[in-house]
Coordinates of C-alpha atoms and ligand atoms in Angstrom, one line a residue:
M18 CA 151.8 -92.9 88.4
N19 CA 151.3 -89.5 90.0
T20 CA 147.6 -88.5 89.5
Y21 CA 147.2 -86.2 92.5
Q22 CA 146.0 -83.2 90.4
D23 CA 143.9 -85.1 88.0
K24 CA 140.1 -84.7 87.7
F25 CA 137.3 -86.4 85.8
I26 CA 134.9 -84.3 83.7
I27 CA 131.7 -86.2 83.0
I28 CA 128.7 -85.2 80.8
G29 CA 125.8 -87.3 82.0
G30 CA 123.0 -88.9 80.1
N31 CA 124.6 -91.6 78.0
S32 CA 123.5 -95.2 78.5
L33 CA 126.2 -97.9 78.8
N34 CA 126.4 -100.7 76.2
G35 CA 129.1 -103.1 75.2
C36 CA 131.4 -105.8 76.5
I37 CA 134.3 -105.3 79.0
N38 CA 136.8 -107.6 80.7
V39 CA 136.8 -107.3 84.5
Q40 CA 140.3 -106.6 86.0
T41 CA 141.9 -108.9 88.5
S42 CA 141.2 -108.2 92.2
K43 CA 143.2 -105.4 94.0
N44 CA 142.2 -106.9 97.3
S45 CA 143.6 -110.3 96.2
I46 CA 146.8 -109.1 94.6
L47 CA 147.9 -106.9 97.6
P48 CA 148.0 -109.8 100.2
I49 CA 149.4 -112.1 97.4
L50 CA 152.3 -109.6 96.9
A51 CA 152.9 -109.7 100.6
G52 CA 152.8 -113.5 100.4
C53 CA 155.6 -113.5 97.8
V54 CA 158.0 -112.4 100.7
L55 CA 157.6 -115.9 102.2
C56 CA 159.3 -117.6 99.2
D57 CA 163.0 -117.2 98.4
K58 CA 162.4 -118.1 94.8
Q59 CA 160.9 -116.2 91.8
V60 CA 157.1 -115.9 91.7
V61 CA 155.1 -114.8 88.7
I62 CA 151.8 -113.0 89.2
K63 CA 149.7 -112.7 86.0
K64 CA 147.2 -110.0 84.8
V65 CA 148.3 -107.4 87.4
P66 CA 146.3 -104.2 86.8
K67 CA 147.9 -100.7 86.9
L68 CA 146.8 -99.4 90.2
L69 CA 148.2 -96.8 92.6
D70 CA 148.0 -99.2 95.6
I71 CA 149.9 -101.9 93.7
D72 CA 152.6 -99.4 92.6
N73 CA 153.0 -98.4 96.3
M74 CA 153.1 -102.0 97.4
F75 CA 155.9 -102.6 94.9
K76 CA 157.9 -99.7 96.4
I77 CA 157.5 -101.0 99.9
L78 CA 158.7 -104.5 98.8
Q79 CA 161.6 -103.0 96.9
G80 CA 162.5 -101.1 100.0
I81 CA 163.3 -104.4 101.8
G82 CA 165.2 -105.9 98.9
V83 CA 162.6 -107.5 96.8
K84 CA 163.3 -107.4 93.0
I85 CA 160.3 -106.7 90.8
V86 CA 160.1 -106.9 87.0
E87 CA 156.9 -105.5 85.6
G88 CA 155.7 -106.8 82.3
D89 CA 152.6 -105.8 80.3
D90 CA 150.5 -108.7 81.6
E91 CA 152.5 -110.1 84.5
C92 CA 155.1 -109.2 87.2
I93 CA 158.0 -111.3 88.4
I94 CA 158.6 -111.0 92.2
D95 CA 162.0 -112.1 93.5
S96 CA 162.3 -112.2 97.3
S97 CA 165.5 -114.2 97.4
N98 CA 167.4 -111.4 99.2
I99 CA 165.4 -109.7 101.9
C100 CA 167.9 -107.0 103.1
S101 CA 165.8 -105.3 105.7
N102 CA 162.8 -105.9 108.0
T103 CA 161.9 -102.2 108.5
L104 CA 159.1 -101.1 106.2
N105 CA 159.2 -97.5 104.8
Q106 CA 157.0 -95.4 107.1
D107 CA 155.8 -92.9 104.5
L108 CA 154.8 -95.6 102.0
C109 CA 153.0 -97.6 104.8
K110 CA 150.8 -94.6 105.4
T111 CA 149.6 -94.6 101.8
L112 CA 147.9 -98.0 102.0
R113 CA 146.1 -100.3 104.4
S114 CA 147.7 -103.5 102.9
S115 CA 151.2 -102.6 104.1
I116 CA 150.0 -104.2 107.3
F117 CA 149.7 -107.6 105.5
L118 CA 153.5 -107.6 105.1
L119 CA 153.9 -107.9 108.9
G120 CA 152.9 -111.6 109.0
A121 CA 154.9 -112.6 106.0
L122 CA 158.0 -110.7 107.2
L123 CA 157.8 -112.3 110.6
A124 CA 157.5 -115.8 109.1
R125 CA 160.5 -115.2 106.8
T126 CA 162.9 -113.1 109.1
R127 CA 161.3 -113.4 112.6
Q128 CA 161.7 -109.6 113.0
A129 CA 159.8 -106.6 111.7
V130 CA 159.5 -102.9 112.3
I131 CA 156.3 -101.3 110.8
S132 CA 154.3 -98.2 111.2
Y133 CA 150.5 -97.9 111.5
P134 CA 149.0 -98.5 108.0
G135 CA 147.1 -95.9 105.9
G136 CA 144.4 -96.5 103.4
C137 CA 140.9 -95.1 102.9
D138 CA 139.8 -92.7 105.6
I139 CA 136.6 -94.6 106.3
G140 CA 137.0 -95.1 110.0
N141 CA 139.5 -95.6 112.8
R142 CA 140.8 -98.8 111.2
P143 CA 142.7 -100.2 114.2
I144 CA 145.1 -103.2 113.9
D145 CA 144.4 -104.6 117.4
L146 CA 143.1 -107.9 115.9
H147 CA 146.3 -108.3 113.9
L148 CA 148.6 -107.6 116.9
T149 CA 146.7 -109.7 119.5
G150 CA 146.5 -112.6 117.1
L151 CA 150.3 -112.5 116.6
E152 CA 150.9 -112.2 120.3
E153 CA 148.8 -115.3 120.8
L154 CA 151.3 -117.0 118.5
G155 CA 154.2 -115.9 120.7
V156 CA 155.2 -112.7 118.9
K157 CA 156.6 -110.0 121.2
I158 CA 155.2 -106.5 120.2
L159 CA 156.5 -103.2 121.4
K160 CA 154.8 -100.0 120.3
R161 CA 157.0 -96.9 120.4
H162 CA 155.3 -93.6 119.1
S163 CA 154.4 -94.3 115.5
L164 CA 156.5 -97.5 115.2
I165 CA 155.7 -101.2 116.1
Y166 CA 158.6 -103.4 116.9
C167 CA 157.9 -107.2 116.5
D168 CA 160.1 -110.0 117.7
A169 CA 159.0 -113.4 116.5
K170 CA 162.0 -115.6 117.4
D171 CA 159.7 -117.5 119.8
M172 CA 156.7 -117.6 117.5
H173 CA 154.9 -120.9 117.7
S174 CA 151.8 -122.6 116.3
G175 CA 148.6 -122.4 118.3
T176 CA 144.9 -121.5 118.1
V177 CA 143.7 -117.9 117.6
Q178 CA 140.1 -116.8 118.1
L179 CA 139.4 -113.5 116.2
D180 CA 136.9 -111.3 118.0
F181 CA 135.7 -110.0 114.5
P182 CA 136.2 -111.7 111.1
S183 CA 138.7 -109.1 109.9
V184 CA 139.9 -109.6 106.3
G185 CA 143.4 -108.2 106.9
A186 CA 143.9 -109.9 110.3
T187 CA 142.9 -113.3 108.7
E188 CA 145.4 -112.8 105.9
N189 CA 148.1 -111.6 108.2
L190 CA 147.8 -114.6 110.6
M191 CA 147.6 -117.1 107.7
M192 CA 150.9 -115.8 106.3
A193 CA 152.6 -115.6 109.7
S194 CA 151.8 -119.3 110.4
V195 CA 153.1 -121.0 107.3
F196 CA 156.5 -122.1 108.7
L197 CA 155.5 -122.7 112.3
N198 CA 156.1 -126.3 113.6
G199 CA 152.8 -128.1 114.0
V200 CA 149.3 -126.9 113.2
T201 CA 147.8 -123.4 113.7
I202 CA 144.1 -122.9 113.8
L203 CA 142.4 -119.6 113.1
N204 CA 138.7 -119.3 114.3
N205 CA 136.0 -116.8 113.4
V206 CA 138.0 -115.7 110.3
A207 CA 136.8 -113.7 107.3
K208 CA 135.2 -115.7 104.5
E209 CA 135.8 -113.3 101.6
P210 CA 136.7 -114.7 98.1
E211 CA 140.1 -112.9 98.5
I212 CA 140.9 -115.1 101.5
V213 CA 140.3 -118.3 99.4
D214 CA 142.4 -116.8 96.6
L215 CA 145.3 -116.1 99.1
Q216 CA 145.0 -119.7 100.4
N217 CA 145.2 -121.0 96.8
F218 CA 148.2 -118.8 96.0
L219 CA 150.1 -119.9 99.1
N220 CA 149.3 -123.5 98.5
S221 CA 150.6 -123.2 94.9
M222 CA 154.0 -122.3 96.5
G223 CA 153.8 -125.4 98.8
C224 CA 152.0 -124.2 101.8
K225 CA 149.5 -126.6 103.5
I226 CA 146.4 -124.4 104.3
S227 CA 142.8 -125.4 104.3
G228 CA 139.4 -124.1 105.3
A229 CA 139.5 -120.6 103.6
G230 CA 135.9 -119.5 102.8
T231 CA 134.7 -121.1 106.1
S232 CA 134.9 -119.7 109.7
Q233 CA 138.0 -121.9 110.5
I234 CA 141.3 -122.0 108.7
T235 CA 144.0 -124.6 109.4
I236 CA 147.7 -124.0 108.6
E237 CA 150.1 -127.0 108.8
G238 CA 153.7 -125.7 109.0
V239 CA 156.1 -126.5 106.2
N240 CA 159.9 -125.9 105.9
N241 CA 160.2 -124.1 102.6
L242 CA 158.4 -123.0 99.5
H243 CA 158.9 -123.3 95.7
S244 CA 158.2 -120.8 92.9
T245 CA 154.8 -120.5 91.2
Q246 CA 152.9 -118.7 88.5
Y247 CA 149.5 -117.4 89.7
T248 CA 146.5 -115.6 88.2
P249 CA 144.4 -113.9 90.9
I250 CA 140.6 -113.9 90.8
S251 CA 138.6 -111.1 89.1
D252 CA 137.8 -108.0 91.1
R253 CA 134.2 -108.4 92.5
I254 CA 134.0 -104.8 93.5
V255 CA 135.0 -103.5 90.1
E256 CA 132.5 -106.0 88.6
G257 CA 129.8 -104.8 91.0
T258 CA 130.6 -101.1 90.3
L259 CA 130.2 -101.7 86.5
M260 CA 126.9 -103.5 87.2
I261 CA 125.6 -100.6 89.3
A262 CA 126.8 -98.1 86.6
T263 CA 124.7 -99.9 84.1
A264 CA 121.7 -99.9 86.4
I265 CA 122.0 -96.1 86.9
T266 CA 122.5 -95.2 83.3
G267 CA 120.4 -97.8 81.6
G268 CA 121.8 -100.0 78.8
N269 CA 123.1 -103.5 78.2
V270 CA 126.6 -104.5 79.4
V271 CA 128.4 -107.8 79.2
L272 CA 131.1 -108.4 81.8
K273 CA 133.8 -111.0 80.9
N274 CA 136.3 -112.6 83.3
A275 CA 133.5 -112.1 85.8
N276 CA 132.5 -114.3 88.8
Y277 CA 128.8 -113.9 89.6
K278 CA 129.1 -116.3 92.5
N279 CA 131.2 -113.6 94.3
N280 CA 128.4 -111.0 93.8
E281 CA 125.2 -112.9 94.7
S282 CA 124.1 -110.4 97.3
L283 CA 124.4 -107.4 94.8
I284 CA 122.8 -109.4 92.0
A285 CA 119.8 -110.0 94.2
K286 CA 119.5 -106.3 95.0
L287 CA 119.9 -105.2 91.4
S288 CA 117.3 -107.7 90.3
S289 CA 114.9 -106.3 92.9
V290 CA 115.3 -102.7 91.4
G291 CA 114.3 -104.0 88.0
C292 CA 117.6 -105.0 86.3
Q293 CA 117.7 -108.1 84.1
I294 CA 120.8 -110.1 85.0
D295 CA 121.8 -113.3 83.1
V296 CA 124.9 -115.2 84.3
K297 CA 126.8 -118.1 82.6
S298 CA 130.3 -119.4 83.8
D299 CA 132.5 -116.2 83.7
I300 CA 130.0 -113.9 81.9
I301 CA 127.5 -111.5 83.5
N302 CA 125.0 -109.8 81.2
I303 CA 123.1 -106.9 82.8
T304 CA 120.2 -105.0 81.1
S305 CA 118.6 -102.0 82.7
K306 CA 115.7 -100.0 81.4
G307 CA 113.6 -97.2 83.1
R308 CA 113.9 -95.8 86.6
P309 CA 115.3 -98.0 89.3
Q310 CA 113.0 -99.0 92.1
S311 CA 113.9 -98.1 95.7
I312 CA 115.3 -100.8 98.1
D313 CA 113.8 -100.8 101.6
L314 CA 117.0 -101.7 103.4
I315 CA 120.7 -102.4 102.5
D316 CA 122.6 -103.6 105.5
T317 CA 126.4 -103.9 104.7
Q318 CA 127.9 -107.0 106.2
V319 CA 131.0 -109.2 106.1
Y320 CA 131.0 -111.7 103.2
P321 CA 128.7 -113.2 101.9
G322 CA 126.5 -110.3 103.1
F323 CA 126.1 -107.1 101.1
P324 CA 129.7 -105.7 100.6
T325 CA 130.6 -102.4 102.3
D326 CA 132.8 -101.6 99.3
L327 CA 129.7 -101.3 97.1
Q328 CA 127.7 -99.1 99.6
A329 CA 128.6 -95.8 98.0
Q330 CA 127.8 -97.0 94.5
M331 CA 124.4 -98.2 95.6
M332 CA 123.7 -94.9 97.3
A333 CA 124.3 -93.2 94.0
L334 CA 121.8 -95.6 92.4
Q335 CA 119.2 -95.1 95.1
S336 CA 119.5 -91.4 94.8
V337 CA 117.5 -91.6 91.5
S338 CA 115.2 -94.4 92.5
D339 CA 111.4 -94.0 92.6
G340 CA 111.0 -94.1 96.4
V341 CA 112.8 -94.0 99.8
S342 CA 115.7 -96.4 100.5
I343 CA 117.7 -97.0 103.7
I344 CA 121.3 -98.0 104.0
C345 CA 123.0 -99.1 107.2
E346 CA 126.8 -99.2 107.1
N347 CA 127.7 -101.8 109.7
V348 CA 131.3 -102.5 108.8
F349 CA 133.1 -99.0 108.9
E350 CA 132.1 -96.2 111.2
N351 CA 132.8 -93.3 108.9
R352 CA 132.0 -94.3 105.3
Y353 CA 129.4 -91.7 104.2
K354 CA 131.6 -88.8 103.0
H355 CA 130.2 -89.2 99.5
A356 CA 126.6 -88.4 100.8
K357 CA 127.3 -84.7 101.1
E358 CA 128.8 -84.7 97.6
L359 CA 125.8 -86.4 96.2
N360 CA 123.5 -83.9 97.9
K361 CA 125.5 -81.1 96.0
M362 CA 124.2 -82.9 92.8
G363 CA 120.6 -82.6 94.0
A364 CA 120.3 -85.9 95.9
N365 CA 118.2 -86.0 99.0
I366 CA 120.1 -88.0 101.6
I367 CA 119.8 -87.7 105.4
L368 CA 122.5 -89.3 107.7
R369 CA 122.1 -90.4 111.3
D370 CA 125.2 -92.2 112.6
R371 CA 125.4 -95.4 110.6
V372 CA 122.0 -95.0 108.8
A373 CA 121.5 -93.1 105.5
V374 CA 117.9 -92.3 104.3
I375 CA 117.9 -91.7 100.6
K376 CA 114.7 -90.2 99.0
G377 CA 115.0 -90.8 95.3
V378 CA 114.8 -87.6 93.1
D379 CA 113.7 -87.4 89.5
E380 CA 117.0 -85.9 88.3
L381 CA 120.6 -85.2 89.5
T382 CA 122.4 -82.1 88.3
G383 CA 126.1 -82.1 87.4
A384 CA 128.3 -80.2 89.9
P385 CA 132.0 -80.0 91.1
V386 CA 132.4 -82.7 93.8
D387 CA 135.3 -84.2 95.8
A388 CA 136.3 -87.8 96.1
Y389 CA 137.3 -88.5 99.7
D390 CA 138.0 -92.3 99.3
L391 CA 138.2 -95.0 96.7
R392 CA 134.7 -96.3 96.6
G393 CA 133.0 -93.0 97.5
G394 CA 134.8 -91.5 94.5
A395 CA 133.5 -94.3 92.3
G396 CA 130.0 -93.6 93.6
L397 CA 130.3 -90.0 92.5
V398 CA 131.4 -91.0 89.0
L399 CA 128.3 -93.2 88.7
A400 CA 126.1 -90.3 89.8
G401 CA 127.9 -88.0 87.2
L402 CA 127.1 -90.6 84.5
K403 CA 123.4 -90.0 85.2
A404 CA 123.3 -86.3 86.2
K405 CA 122.2 -83.6 83.8
G406 CA 125.1 -81.5 82.5
Y407 CA 128.7 -81.5 83.6
T408 CA 130.1 -83.1 86.7
T409 CA 133.8 -82.6 87.8
V410 CA 135.1 -85.2 90.2
N411 CA 138.2 -83.9 92.0
N412 CA 140.9 -85.9 93.9
I413 CA 140.5 -88.9 91.5
Y414 CA 143.9 -90.4 92.7
H415 CA 141.6 -92.1 95.3
I416 CA 139.8 -93.8 92.4
D417 CA 143.1 -94.7 90.7
R418 CA 144.0 -96.7 93.8
G419 CA 141.5 -99.4 92.8
Y420 CA 140.3 -98.9 89.2
D421 CA 142.6 -99.4 86.3
H422 CA 141.9 -96.3 84.0
F423 CA 138.3 -96.1 85.1
E424 CA 137.6 -93.4 82.5
N425 CA 138.8 -95.7 79.6
I426 CA 136.5 -98.6 80.8
L427 CA 133.5 -96.3 81.0
S428 CA 134.2 -94.5 77.7
E429 CA 134.5 -97.9 75.9
L430 CA 130.9 -98.5 77.1
G431 CA 129.7 -95.2 75.8
A432 CA 130.1 -92.8 78.7
D433 CA 131.2 -89.2 78.1
I434 CA 134.1 -89.0 80.6
K435 CA 137.5 -87.4 80.3
R436 CA 140.5 -87.2 82.6
I437 CA 142.0 -83.7 82.8
Ligands
EPZ29 C1 139.7 -105.0 103.7 O1 140.1 -104.0 104.6 C2 139.7 -104.4 102.3 N1 141.0 -103.8 101.9 C3 138.6 -103.2 102.3 O2 138.5 -102.7 101.0 C4 137.3 -103.8 102.7 O3 136.3 -102.7 102.8 C5 137.4 -104.5 104.1 O4 138.4 -105.6 104.0 C6 136.1 -105.2 104.5 O5 135.7 -106.1 103.5 C7 141.9 -104.7 101.4 O6 141.7 -105.9 101.3 C8 143.2 -104.1 101.0 P1 138.7 -105.5 108.0 P2 140.6 -104.4 106.1 O7 140.0 -105.7 108.8 O8 141.3 -105.7 106.1 C9 137.7 -103.4 112.2 C10 138.5 -101.1 99.3 O9 137.7 -100.2 99.1 N2 139.0 -103.9 112.6 O10 137.9 -106.6 107.6 O11 141.2 -103.2 106.7 C11 137.8 -102.3 111.1 O12 138.0 -101.1 111.8 C12 138.9 -101.4 100.8 O13 139.0 -101.9 98.5 C13 139.4 -103.8 113.9 O14 138.6 -103.3 114.7 O15 139.1 -104.7 106.7 C14 136.5 -102.4 110.4 O16 135.5 -101.7 111.2 C15 138.3 -100.4 101.7 N3 140.6 -104.2 114.3 C16 136.2 -103.9 110.4 O17 137.0 -104.4 111.4 C17 141.5 -104.8 113.5 O18 142.6 -105.2 113.9 C18 136.5 -104.6 109.1 O19 137.9 -104.4 108.8 C19 141.1 -104.9 112.1 C20 139.9 -104.5 111.7

């Protein structure tokens, strides 16, 4: 899937109406794919969406000997023969989740050579919490230029206190600990739904992990794992993006395979701007009429606070609200690149460090804009759905990293959007 030259052309003004199935979660599947390396038997992951990040994760896994068979609705992962513990440097630079492989590889082979991961350019994104956590479990780490050499032959169970509830560090340390003799305790861990999903996946292979979704996770070491078939949770960020898209264009959209419990913070905000949101088991029905009201303050936080991954999409919505809104981005230090692009469309956004002040305007005007990262790109698409006239969104490979044919989903709901 090489979409580096692709663009979206959007003609704004259509409302969104209809019913759509929410894809399974990219941020669940990526650590789960890393977790497959722990098991020397075949593992089946169902409902895998076609995403650039997943394609690249497949290539990294194949580079160390993992066999992958991709079907229409599932993929078979066979890690019976791991032939290398050195991850492909160039591929690691394409995605953040390459770092998740470190813990699984150390658990399986006790050695690993990795490079610093890539991913969205939304901040410095260090991996100090990952590495110090592993060192507390006895891993010896040597950093040489752009490579990190890890020796885990003396790795042991223990207790790790995370300075910050990092999603990736939590996932990495969970996977590193599964074969350690005794009990490993991780404190001040991330509580995102994707952490719970990873725990459920690992336990379905025979791991003994508990506490995911709380601030403490306990991993009791086991000797080996068995195969499993697993369906990851729905993607709460794609779900939230489609809800905000409906809020910005107006209309009535039903989301199936949804999980409203994972989006309670967003649902509260969208209700406060005037949306009608009805939820029942795995269905979310959102109706939006008229101009959205402004929101005094959105503070992005770790889960269950307002998700940083929906910040850009909410900024697009607030750009056309009936007042002044404030966003404070507390999780990443450089996640406002989309603001400049929205201002090219006639938005009125002022940035000061981590604070964005958004003065709602009556109308956005279509313009050529550039996506700089996955969720910022999605925010620009949402603005284009509302703007008067044509919007061209460039560099949409960023969007393809996390949305499975985003243009098809939006067209099905009535948007006028084409990939060229
Ligand atoms: C995961 O990234 C997600 N990616 C991100 O989604 C998401 O925005 C983020 O969690 C927060 O929810 C995947 O799951 C693949 P963190 P991750 O470690 O694990 C700092 C998307 O759009 N930090 O919780 O990298 C870090 O700099 C992507 O789908 C350290 O300082 O997030 C950041 O400020 C974007 N040292 C904060 O913690 C570390 O060792 C949160 O990072 C690790 C992190």
